[in-house]
Amino acid sequence: MLNNWIEKNKNDFLVEPNLRDYESAYSSFKWEDVEKEFEGLPSGGLNIAHEAIDRHANSDKAENIALLWLGEKGERDSFTYLQMKKETAKFANVLKSLGIVKGERVFTLSTRVPELYIAAIGIFKNINVLCPLFSQFGPDPILQRMQSGDAKVLLTSKNLFNKKVRPMMEKLPQLRYIILIDADEDENEMILSLPKLMQKASEIFEIPTTDPEDMSLLHFTSGTTGMPKGVVHVHKAIYTHWMTGRYVLDFHYDDNYWCTADPGWVTGTSYGIITPWLHGITNIVDESEFNALRWYNILQNEKVSVFYTAPTAIRRLMRIDNEPTKEYDLSSLRLIQSVGEPLNPEAVIWGVEKLKMAIHDNWWQTETGGIMIANFISQTVRPGSMGRPLPGITAAIVRQNDNGTVTEITEADKDGDLALKPGWPSMFRTYLHHEEKYKKSFVDGWYISGDLAYKDEDGYFWFVGRADDIIKTSGHMVGPFEVESILMEHPAVAEAGVIGKPDPFIGELVKAFVSLKTGYEPTDELKQELIGFGRKKLGVAVAPKEIEFQEKLPKTRSGKIMRRLLKSREMGLPEGDTSTLED
Ligand code: ATP
Ligand code: MG
């Protein structure tokens, strides 16, 4: 079977999809060419579910594993593309039979179990809108998002429902059904058992005509800089997903791919559900939370070839003093990509030393829907750089002028706003209920990302900080990332979060919050040593003047350091929205 497949798809197999020649790939790229990679719906239009699952199920990939699930207690389950086609058809039929019509929102609140992944695709099939919530949210953030997203259906488990949603039911009058993944029986006409519904549902579902501009996903941002925003995406976003799967994640037909992100965050849907299936490969899902030993075992035992994770996880792996390549057989692993926060150069170097490969940083946002800037596998990684723009993406460093115009900064190494030329397929279509805010993010023909960066003379982009986090000290603009990365070079430092503390003389004073590696004590001597270390490496103007040790830095549940919380706590101000703060 496999040999026949290889024979038939030999060309695909032999083509090296990655960007060997960046310049020519960039200049010759056309989005219209990506269109040819899709089959289109028999009924007309473009639907994520058809391109990700059904078209493979109808081909000789039908028996390939689409989803390999690893349960928290050591369970294993797998689904072929054909099985996924049938299961997702059943869930689409469930929604249809309940009278849930095109455009209505279906929320999910679940740990990473197969039903969540089946439901996601079933939701796309019925042209409903998927709104995934992180299962560890407390009741308030859940309520807030379900109200603002106009939830019609909630897919969840008995436990999560009883603990977090049942007490608030009267505040959710628009909610029509709750579907419980693990209930054997319906509770009443509204609270239904998923197994019972699935038992009755047909395995055949014809996806209705889908406009590529039909809404597919409503995703809330991470809340790192403020109130999480509801970001609207459409089916057409798969152009970006497919393209980045090819050029950044370098998918080949036999890849075992593992993305550690939860679908509660955009990485967990764009790259934890959609992209690997567009490429017809095996998508590994681990139900459990971070555990270094478990992770190394998964990389080894499941022969993971492409691994997509986040700086927070890499920093946790770095804390352990071990020799992973000696202790585990990681010979299948050929690419590690990272996203979500700046990846400190130290982490890239750790990867080279300990995992025998550089970790590739890439940049994007909930708003961009997919990867926009990346270090490509075929090119030398520049530690600390986010890489170069994807083909089809125009990225620039710009300055916003007072008169509402924007000037592109073409000079190398000059900080400015990181901006993108609008029009890429996975660009968000609005901020839910905040059309004004959406419009404001486009200025003079550019999308202003809210991040600051600079570009070097070879066109590599370097992250400086979020516009909100930039520190103004004695007439200098200091990006926290630079200071944090230097502190991380010190052997005692596990993590650092840097803020500007208001100061009557110098505007803001650079203050660093530092968590230490095991074996180091938070002494005054170490504080002085770190201040000296910073001065030597960064110069007096930029180096932190104050250091405070903290056992754990405040982070979002997706693992991003919340500098705004460090700052408001420092200043004794209200903490603002903390719905995404890790426990
Ligand atoms: P909110 O918008 O609610 O404050 P958020 O911006 O953290 O939250 P996301 O859309 O999940 O929400 O994250 C996108 C942001 O994460 C980017 O704008 C950037 O600040 C940061 N980021 C992502 N990848 C990278 C990277 N490779 N290097 C530096 N920063 C990154
Ligand atoms: Mg943001």
PDB file of N, CA and C in Angstrom, residues 232-295:
ATOM      1  N   VAL A 232     -12.064  37.510  14.203  1.00  0.00           N
ATOM      2  CA  VAL A 232     -12.892  36.753  13.260  1.00  0.00           C
ATOM      3  C   VAL A 232     -12.065  36.279  12.063  1.00  0.00           C
ATOM      4  N   HIS A 233     -12.175  34.979  11.756  1.00  0.00           N
ATOM      5  CA  HIS A 233     -11.475  34.408  10.601  1.00  0.00           C
ATOM      6  C   HIS A 233     -12.442  33.704   9.653  1.00  0.00           C
ATOM      7  N   VAL A 234     -11.975  33.488   8.421  1.00  0.00           N
ATOM      8  CA  VAL A 234     -12.836  32.892   7.385  1.00  0.00           C
ATOM      9  C   VAL A 234     -12.171  31.641   6.782  1.00  0.00           C
ATOM     10  N   HIS A 235     -12.968  30.876   6.023  1.00  0.00           N
ATOM     11  CA  HIS A 235     -12.469  29.621   5.436  1.00  0.00           C
ATOM     12  C   HIS A 235     -11.238  29.830   4.556  1.00  0.00           C
ATOM     13  N   LYS A 236     -11.188  30.985   3.903  1.00  0.00           N
ATOM     14  CA  LYS A 236     -10.086  31.231   2.967  1.00  0.00           C
ATOM     15  C   LYS A 236      -8.706  31.256   3.643  1.00  0.00           C
ATOM     16  N   ALA A 237      -8.699  31.369   4.964  1.00  0.00           N
ATOM     17  CA  ALA A 237      -7.425  31.400   5.690  1.00  0.00           C
ATOM     18  C   ALA A 237      -6.556  30.185   5.370  1.00  0.00           C
ATOM     19  N   ILE A 238      -7.168  29.113   4.870  1.00  0.00           N
ATOM     20  CA  ILE A 238      -6.353  27.910   4.606  1.00  0.00           C
ATOM     21  C   ILE A 238      -5.302  28.129   3.518  1.00  0.00           C
ATOM     22  N   TYR A 239      -5.439  29.172   2.732  1.00  0.00           N
ATOM     23  CA  TYR A 239      -4.360  29.474   1.777  1.00  0.00           C
ATOM     24  C   TYR A 239      -3.053  29.701   2.562  1.00  0.00           C
ATOM     25  N   THR A 240      -3.149  30.518   3.594  1.00  0.00           N
ATOM     26  CA  THR A 240      -1.953  30.796   4.406  1.00  0.00           C
ATOM     27  C   THR A 240      -1.514  29.530   5.133  1.00  0.00           C
ATOM     28  N   HIS A 241      -2.496  28.791   5.655  1.00  0.00           N
ATOM     29  CA  HIS A 241      -2.143  27.595   6.419  1.00  0.00           C
ATOM     30  C   HIS A 241      -1.392  26.597   5.539  1.00  0.00           C
ATOM     31  N   TRP A 242      -1.945  26.362   4.367  1.00  0.00           N
ATOM     32  CA  TRP A 242      -1.300  25.397   3.472  1.00  0.00           C
ATOM     33  C   TRP A 242       0.125  25.857   3.134  1.00  0.00           C
ATOM     34  N   MET A 243       0.223  27.135   2.785  1.00  0.00           N
ATOM     35  CA  MET A 243       1.506  27.675   2.339  1.00  0.00           C
ATOM     36  C   MET A 243       2.563  27.621   3.462  1.00  0.00           C
ATOM     37  N   THR A 244       2.160  27.956   4.665  1.00  0.00           N
ATOM     38  CA  THR A 244       3.140  27.945   5.764  1.00  0.00           C
ATOM     39  C   THR A 244       3.469  26.506   6.179  1.00  0.00           C
ATOM     40  N   GLY A 245       2.516  25.591   6.001  1.00  0.00           N
ATOM     41  CA  GLY A 245       2.796  24.173   6.264  1.00  0.00           C
ATOM     42  C   GLY A 245       3.885  23.687   5.335  1.00  0.00           C
ATOM     43  N   ARG A 246       3.874  24.214   4.137  1.00  0.00           N
ATOM     44  CA  ARG A 246       4.881  23.805   3.164  1.00  0.00           C
ATOM     45  C   ARG A 246       6.228  24.491   3.415  1.00  0.00           C
ATOM     46  N   TYR A 247       6.211  25.784   3.566  1.00  0.00           N
ATOM     47  CA  TYR A 247       7.474  26.519   3.619  1.00  0.00           C
ATOM     48  C   TYR A 247       8.091  26.612   5.021  1.00  0.00           C
ATOM     49  N   VAL A 248       7.266  26.698   6.043  1.00  0.00           N
ATOM     50  CA  VAL A 248       7.832  26.890   7.387  1.00  0.00           C
ATOM     51  C   VAL A 248       7.936  25.552   8.113  1.00  0.00           C
ATOM     52  N   LEU A 249       6.827  24.805   8.132  1.00  0.00           N
ATOM     53  CA  LEU A 249       6.846  23.540   8.874  1.00  0.00           C
ATOM     54  C   LEU A 249       7.394  22.403   8.010  1.00  0.00           C
ATOM     55  N   ASP A 250       7.579  22.693   6.728  1.00  0.00           N
ATOM     56  CA  ASP A 250       8.275  21.774   5.827  1.00  0.00           C
ATOM     57  C   ASP A 250       7.633  20.392   5.805  1.00  0.00           C
ATOM     58  N   PHE A 251       6.306  20.340   5.746  1.00  0.00           N
ATOM     59  CA  PHE A 251       5.627  19.053   5.811  1.00  0.00           C
ATOM     60  C   PHE A 251       5.915  18.180   4.594  1.00  0.00           C
ATOM     61  N   HIS A 252       6.234  16.927   4.875  1.00  0.00           N
ATOM     62  CA  HIS A 252       6.383  15.887   3.858  1.00  0.00           C
ATOM     63  C   HIS A 252       5.345  14.822   4.164  1.00  0.00           C
ATOM     64  N   TYR A 253       5.060  13.984   3.156  1.00  0.00           N
ATOM     65  CA  TYR A 253       3.896  13.096   3.284  1.00  0.00           C
ATOM     66  C   TYR A 253       3.945  12.173   4.498  1.00  0.00           C
ATOM     67  N   ASP A 254       5.142  11.823   4.977  1.00  0.00           N
ATOM     68  CA  ASP A 254       5.209  10.829   6.055  1.00  0.00           C
ATOM     69  C   ASP A 254       5.536  11.447   7.412  1.00  0.00           C
ATOM     70  N   ASP A 255       5.311  12.735   7.561  1.00  0.00           N
ATOM     71  CA  ASP A 255       5.683  13.377   8.818  1.00  0.00           C
ATOM     72  C   ASP A 255       4.767  12.979   9.981  1.00  0.00           C
ATOM     73  N   ASN A 256       5.399  12.851  11.151  1.00  0.00           N
ATOM     74  CA  ASN A 256       4.660  12.762  12.405  1.00  0.00           C
ATOM     75  C   ASN A 256       4.860  14.104  13.079  1.00  0.00           C
ATOM     76  N   TYR A 257       3.812  14.832  13.161  1.00  0.00           N
ATOM     77  CA  TYR A 257       3.939  16.239  13.582  1.00  0.00           C
ATOM     78  C   TYR A 257       3.261  16.419  14.931  1.00  0.00           C
ATOM     79  N   TRP A 258       3.928  17.170  15.789  1.00  0.00           N
ATOM     80  CA  TRP A 258       3.351  17.434  17.110  1.00  0.00           C
ATOM     81  C   TRP A 258       3.407  18.929  17.405  1.00  0.00           C
ATOM     82  N   CYS A 259       2.221  19.507  17.595  1.00  0.00           N
ATOM     83  CA  CYS A 259       2.112  20.909  17.998  1.00  0.00           C
ATOM     84  C   CYS A 259       1.591  20.892  19.423  1.00  0.00           C
ATOM     85  N   THR A 260       2.325  21.519  20.331  1.00  0.00           N
ATOM     86  CA  THR A 260       1.959  21.383  21.743  1.00  0.00           C
ATOM     87  C   THR A 260       0.883  22.374  22.188  1.00  0.00           C
ATOM     88  N   ALA A 261       0.469  23.262  21.293  1.00  0.00           N
ATOM     89  CA  ALA A 261      -0.482  24.306  21.714  1.00  0.00           C
ATOM     90  C   ALA A 261      -1.906  23.761  21.876  1.00  0.00           C
ATOM     91  N   ASP A 262      -2.623  24.319  22.830  1.00  0.00           N
ATOM     92  CA  ASP A 262      -4.027  23.970  23.034  1.00  0.00           C
ATOM     93  C   ASP A 262      -4.880  24.772  22.044  1.00  0.00           C
ATOM     94  N   PRO A 263      -5.936  24.147  21.512  1.00  0.00           N
ATOM     95  CA  PRO A 263      -6.799  24.889  20.577  1.00  0.00           C
ATOM     96  C   PRO A 263      -7.485  26.108  21.210  1.00  0.00           C
ATOM     97  N   GLY A 264      -7.355  26.295  22.519  1.00  0.00           N
ATOM     98  CA  GLY A 264      -7.836  27.521  23.147  1.00  0.00           C
ATOM     99  C   GLY A 264      -7.070  28.743  22.658  1.00  0.00           C
ATOM    100  N   TRP A 265      -5.883  28.509  22.060  1.00  0.00           N
ATOM    101  CA  TRP A 265      -5.082  29.590  21.482  1.00  0.00           C
ATOM    102  C   TRP A 265      -4.956  29.348  20.004  1.00  0.00           C
ATOM    103  N   VAL A 266      -4.763  30.398  19.265  1.00  0.00           N
ATOM    104  CA  VAL A 266      -4.835  30.285  17.811  1.00  0.00           C
ATOM    105  C   VAL A 266      -3.817  29.284  17.240  1.00  0.00           C
ATOM    106  N   THR A 267      -2.653  29.165  17.862  1.00  0.00           N
ATOM    107  CA  THR A 267      -1.674  28.189  17.345  1.00  0.00           C
ATOM    108  C   THR A 267      -2.261  26.777  17.392  1.00  0.00           C
ATOM    109  N   GLY A 268      -3.021  26.506  18.426  1.00  0.00           N
ATOM    110  CA  GLY A 268      -3.613  25.174  18.586  1.00  0.00           C
ATOM    111  C   GLY A 268      -4.707  24.853  17.573  1.00  0.00           C
ATOM    112  N   THR A 269      -5.269  25.852  16.912  1.00  0.00           N
ATOM    113  CA  THR A 269      -6.234  25.552  15.843  1.00  0.00           C
ATOM    114  C   THR A 269      -5.568  25.662  14.475  1.00  0.00           C
ATOM    115  N   SER A 270      -4.927  26.822  14.206  1.00  0.00           N
ATOM    116  CA  SER A 270      -4.308  26.987  12.881  1.00  0.00           C
ATOM    117  C   SER A 270      -3.282  25.887  12.619  1.00  0.00           C
ATOM    118  N   TYR A 271      -2.462  25.591  13.665  1.00  0.00           N
ATOM    119  CA  TYR A 271      -1.374  24.623  13.455  1.00  0.00           C
ATOM    120  C   TYR A 271      -1.532  23.332  14.257  1.00  0.00           C
ATOM    121  N   GLY A 272      -2.511  23.279  15.152  1.00  0.00           N
ATOM    122  CA  GLY A 272      -2.752  22.042  15.912  1.00  0.00           C
ATOM    123  C   GLY A 272      -3.907  21.253  15.325  1.00  0.00           C
ATOM    124  N   ILE A 273      -4.646  21.853  14.391  1.00  0.00           N
ATOM    125  CA  ILE A 273      -5.763  21.142  13.748  1.00  0.00           C
ATOM    126  C   ILE A 273      -5.643  21.273  12.230  1.00  0.00           C
ATOM    127  N   ILE A 274      -5.722  22.500  11.749  1.00  0.00           N
ATOM    128  CA  ILE A 274      -5.968  22.696  10.318  1.00  0.00           C
ATOM    129  C   ILE A 274      -4.760  22.366   9.419  1.00  0.00           C
ATOM    130  N   THR A 275      -3.625  22.989   9.694  1.00  0.00           N
ATOM    131  CA  THR A 275      -2.497  22.893   8.750  1.00  0.00           C
ATOM    132  C   THR A 275      -1.976  21.456   8.525  1.00  0.00           C
ATOM    133  N   PRO A 276      -1.750  20.679   9.606  1.00  0.00           N
ATOM    134  CA  PRO A 276      -1.221  19.330   9.326  1.00  0.00           C
ATOM    135  C   PRO A 276      -2.197  18.504   8.487  1.00  0.00           C
ATOM    136  N   TRP A 277      -3.478  18.697   8.682  1.00  0.00           N
ATOM    137  CA  TRP A 277      -4.448  17.913   7.922  1.00  0.00           C
ATOM    138  C   TRP A 277      -4.580  18.413   6.481  1.00  0.00           C
ATOM    139  N   LEU A 278      -4.361  19.699   6.270  1.00  0.00           N
ATOM    140  CA  LEU A 278      -4.349  20.161   4.870  1.00  0.00           C
ATOM    141  C   LEU A 278      -3.272  19.415   4.096  1.00  0.00           C
ATOM    142  N   HIS A 279      -2.192  19.039   4.809  1.00  0.00           N
ATOM    143  CA  HIS A 279      -1.082  18.346   4.159  1.00  0.00           C
ATOM    144  C   HIS A 279      -1.185  16.829   4.273  1.00  0.00           C
ATOM    145  N   GLY A 280      -2.260  16.352   4.858  1.00  0.00           N
ATOM    146  CA  GLY A 280      -2.501  14.905   4.887  1.00  0.00           C
ATOM    147  C   GLY A 280      -1.517  14.108   5.734  1.00  0.00           C
ATOM    148  N   ILE A 281      -0.964  14.736   6.773  1.00  0.00           N
ATOM    149  CA  ILE A 281       0.027  14.017   7.590  1.00  0.00           C
ATOM    150  C   ILE A 281      -0.579  13.598   8.931  1.00  0.00           C
ATOM    151  N   THR A 282       0.236  12.948   9.767  1.00  0.00           N
ATOM    152  CA  THR A 282      -0.239  12.505  11.081  1.00  0.00           C
ATOM    153  C   THR A 282      -0.049  13.616  12.108  1.00  0.00           C
ATOM    154  N   ASN A 283      -1.153  13.970  12.738  1.00  0.00           N
ATOM    155  CA  ASN A 283      -1.158  15.035  13.738  1.00  0.00           C
ATOM    156  C   ASN A 283      -1.226  14.390  15.121  1.00  0.00           C
ATOM    157  N   ILE A 284      -0.206  14.639  15.934  1.00  0.00           N
ATOM    158  CA  ILE A 284      -0.171  14.038  17.273  1.00  0.00           C
ATOM    159  C   ILE A 284      -0.755  15.017  18.280  1.00  0.00           C
ATOM    160  N   VAL A 285      -1.651  14.526  19.122  1.00  0.00           N
ATOM    161  CA  VAL A 285      -2.248  15.369  20.156  1.00  0.00           C
ATOM    162  C   VAL A 285      -1.988  14.720  21.508  1.00  0.00           C
ATOM    163  N   ASP A 286      -1.396  15.492  22.402  1.00  0.00           N
ATOM    164  CA  ASP A 286      -1.171  14.986  23.757  1.00  0.00           C
ATOM    165  C   ASP A 286      -2.134  15.700  24.698  1.00  0.00           C
ATOM    166  N   GLU A 287      -2.860  14.911  25.462  1.00  0.00           N
ATOM    167  CA  GLU A 287      -3.868  15.500  26.352  1.00  0.00           C
ATOM    168  C   GLU A 287      -3.236  16.203  27.547  1.00  0.00           C
ATOM    169  N   SER A 288      -2.033  15.739  27.896  1.00  0.00           N
ATOM    170  CA  SER A 288      -1.450  16.176  29.151  1.00  0.00           C
ATOM    171  C   SER A 288      -0.767  17.544  29.041  1.00  0.00           C
ATOM    172  N   GLU A 289      -0.576  18.183  30.187  1.00  0.00           N
ATOM    173  CA  GLU A 289       0.143  19.462  30.210  1.00  0.00           C
ATOM    174  C   GLU A 289       1.654  19.199  30.192  1.00  0.00           C
ATOM    175  N   PHE A 290       2.447  20.262  30.212  1.00  0.00           N
ATOM    176  CA  PHE A 290       3.904  20.127  30.093  1.00  0.00           C
ATOM    177  C   PHE A 290       4.491  19.197  31.158  1.00  0.00           C
ATOM    178  N   ASN A 291       5.314  18.305  30.695  1.00  0.00           N
ATOM    179  CA  ASN A 291       6.076  17.438  31.579  1.00  0.00           C
ATOM    180  C   ASN A 291       7.298  17.014  30.770  1.00  0.00           C
ATOM    181  N   ALA A 292       8.472  17.448  31.226  1.00  0.00           N
ATOM    182  CA  ALA A 292       9.673  17.286  30.395  1.00  0.00           C
ATOM    183  C   ALA A 292       9.930  15.828  30.018  1.00  0.00           C
ATOM    184  N   LEU A 293       9.832  14.935  30.994  1.00  0.00           N
ATOM    185  CA  LEU A 293      10.138  13.532  30.695  1.00  0.00           C
ATOM    186  C   LEU A 293       9.145  12.957  29.699  1.00  0.00           C
ATOM    187  N   ARG A 294       7.869  13.277  29.942  1.00  0.00           N
ATOM    188  CA  ARG A 294       6.826  12.802  29.035  1.00  0.00           C
ATOM    189  C   ARG A 294       7.082  13.327  27.621  1.00  0.00           C
ATOM    190  N   TRP A 295       7.461  14.584  27.540  1.00  0.00           N
ATOM    191  CA  TRP A 295       7.682  15.188  26.228  1.00  0.00           C
ATOM    192  C   TRP A 295       8.824  14.500  25.480  1.00  0.00           C
TER     193      TRP A 295
END
